Short mmCIF file of C-alpha atoms in Angstrom, two decimals:
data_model
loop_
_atom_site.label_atom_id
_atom_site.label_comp_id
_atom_site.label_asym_id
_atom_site.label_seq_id
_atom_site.Cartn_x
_atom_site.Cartn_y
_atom_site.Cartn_z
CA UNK J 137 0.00 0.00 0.00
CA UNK J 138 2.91 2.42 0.74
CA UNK J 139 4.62 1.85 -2.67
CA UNK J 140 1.02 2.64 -4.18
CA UNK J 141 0.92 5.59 -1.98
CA UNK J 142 4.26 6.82 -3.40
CA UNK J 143 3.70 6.24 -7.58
CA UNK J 144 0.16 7.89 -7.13
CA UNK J 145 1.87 10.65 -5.47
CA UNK J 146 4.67 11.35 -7.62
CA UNK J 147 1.79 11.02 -10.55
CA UNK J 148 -0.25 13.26 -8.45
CA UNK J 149 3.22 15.83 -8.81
CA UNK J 150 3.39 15.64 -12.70
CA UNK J 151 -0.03 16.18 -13.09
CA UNK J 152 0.50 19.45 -11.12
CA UNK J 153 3.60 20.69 -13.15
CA UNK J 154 1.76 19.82 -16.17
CA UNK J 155 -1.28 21.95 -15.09
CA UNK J 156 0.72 24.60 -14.47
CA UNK J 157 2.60 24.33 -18.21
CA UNK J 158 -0.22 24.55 -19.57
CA UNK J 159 -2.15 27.38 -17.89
CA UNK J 160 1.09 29.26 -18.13
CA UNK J 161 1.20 28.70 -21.70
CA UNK J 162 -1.74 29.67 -22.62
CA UNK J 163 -2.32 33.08 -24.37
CA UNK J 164 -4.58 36.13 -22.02
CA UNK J 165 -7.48 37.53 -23.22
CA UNK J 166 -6.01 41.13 -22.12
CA UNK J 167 -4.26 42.99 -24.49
CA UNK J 168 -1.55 44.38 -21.63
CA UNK J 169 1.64 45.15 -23.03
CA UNK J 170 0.87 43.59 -26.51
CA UNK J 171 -0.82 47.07 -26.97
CA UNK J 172 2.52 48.79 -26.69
CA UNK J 173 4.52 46.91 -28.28
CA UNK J 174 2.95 45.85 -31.78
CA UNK J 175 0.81 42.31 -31.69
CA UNK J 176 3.01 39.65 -31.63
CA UNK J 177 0.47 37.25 -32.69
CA UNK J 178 -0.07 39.48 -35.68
CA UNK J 179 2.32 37.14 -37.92
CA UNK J 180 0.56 33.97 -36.90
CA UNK J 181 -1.58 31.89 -38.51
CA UNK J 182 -5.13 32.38 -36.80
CA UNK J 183 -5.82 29.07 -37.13
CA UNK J 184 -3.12 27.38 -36.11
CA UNK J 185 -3.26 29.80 -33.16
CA UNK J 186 -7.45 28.66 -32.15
CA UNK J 187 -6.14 24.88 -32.41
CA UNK J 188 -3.26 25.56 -29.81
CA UNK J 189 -5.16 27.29 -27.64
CA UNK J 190 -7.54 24.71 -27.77
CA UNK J 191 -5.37 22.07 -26.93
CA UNK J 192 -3.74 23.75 -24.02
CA UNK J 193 -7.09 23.65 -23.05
CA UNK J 194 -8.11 20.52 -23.37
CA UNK J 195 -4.69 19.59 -21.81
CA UNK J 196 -5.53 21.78 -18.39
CA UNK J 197 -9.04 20.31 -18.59
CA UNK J 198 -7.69 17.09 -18.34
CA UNK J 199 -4.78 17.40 -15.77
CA UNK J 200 -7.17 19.10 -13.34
CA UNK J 201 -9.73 16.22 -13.66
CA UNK J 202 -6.68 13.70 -13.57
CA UNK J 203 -5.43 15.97 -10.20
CA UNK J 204 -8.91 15.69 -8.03
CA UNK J 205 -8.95 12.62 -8.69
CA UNK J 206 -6.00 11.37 -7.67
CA UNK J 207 -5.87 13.74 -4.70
CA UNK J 208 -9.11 12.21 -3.57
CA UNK J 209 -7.62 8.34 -3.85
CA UNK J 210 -5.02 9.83 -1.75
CA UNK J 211 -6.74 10.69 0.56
CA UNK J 212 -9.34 7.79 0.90
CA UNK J 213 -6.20 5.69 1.09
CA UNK J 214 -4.33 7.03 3.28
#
């Protein structure tokens, strides 16, 4: 039960870095300093843009789900 305890946490642990990627990653709805400086995303494809930011999306959707969970088997188990 204790080496269970330790893989599920150190899953647990990615699945927090990789939330974090991904939020961090992801592109604000604010304009901020993009305003000042010229639109960087002016160059970029549009569309290749939409289907990043919807995987980055789907990728935080997924390792928040895969993060409750876990933390909740944690803690039934322990």
């Amino acid at each position: 039960m204790q080496v269970l305890s330790v893989i599920l946490s150190v899953v647990l642990l990615l699945a927090a870095l990789f939330m974090i990627v991904t939020v961090l990653l992801q592109s604000s709805n604010q304009r901020g300093l993009g305003a000042i400086a010229g639109e960087v995303t002016a160059n970029m494809n549009k569309t290749k843009a939409a289907d990043v930011e919807k995987k980055l999306a789907l990728g935080t959707k997924i390792a928040a789900a895969v993060f409750v969970v876990l933390s909740l088997v944690l803690w039934i188990i322990n």
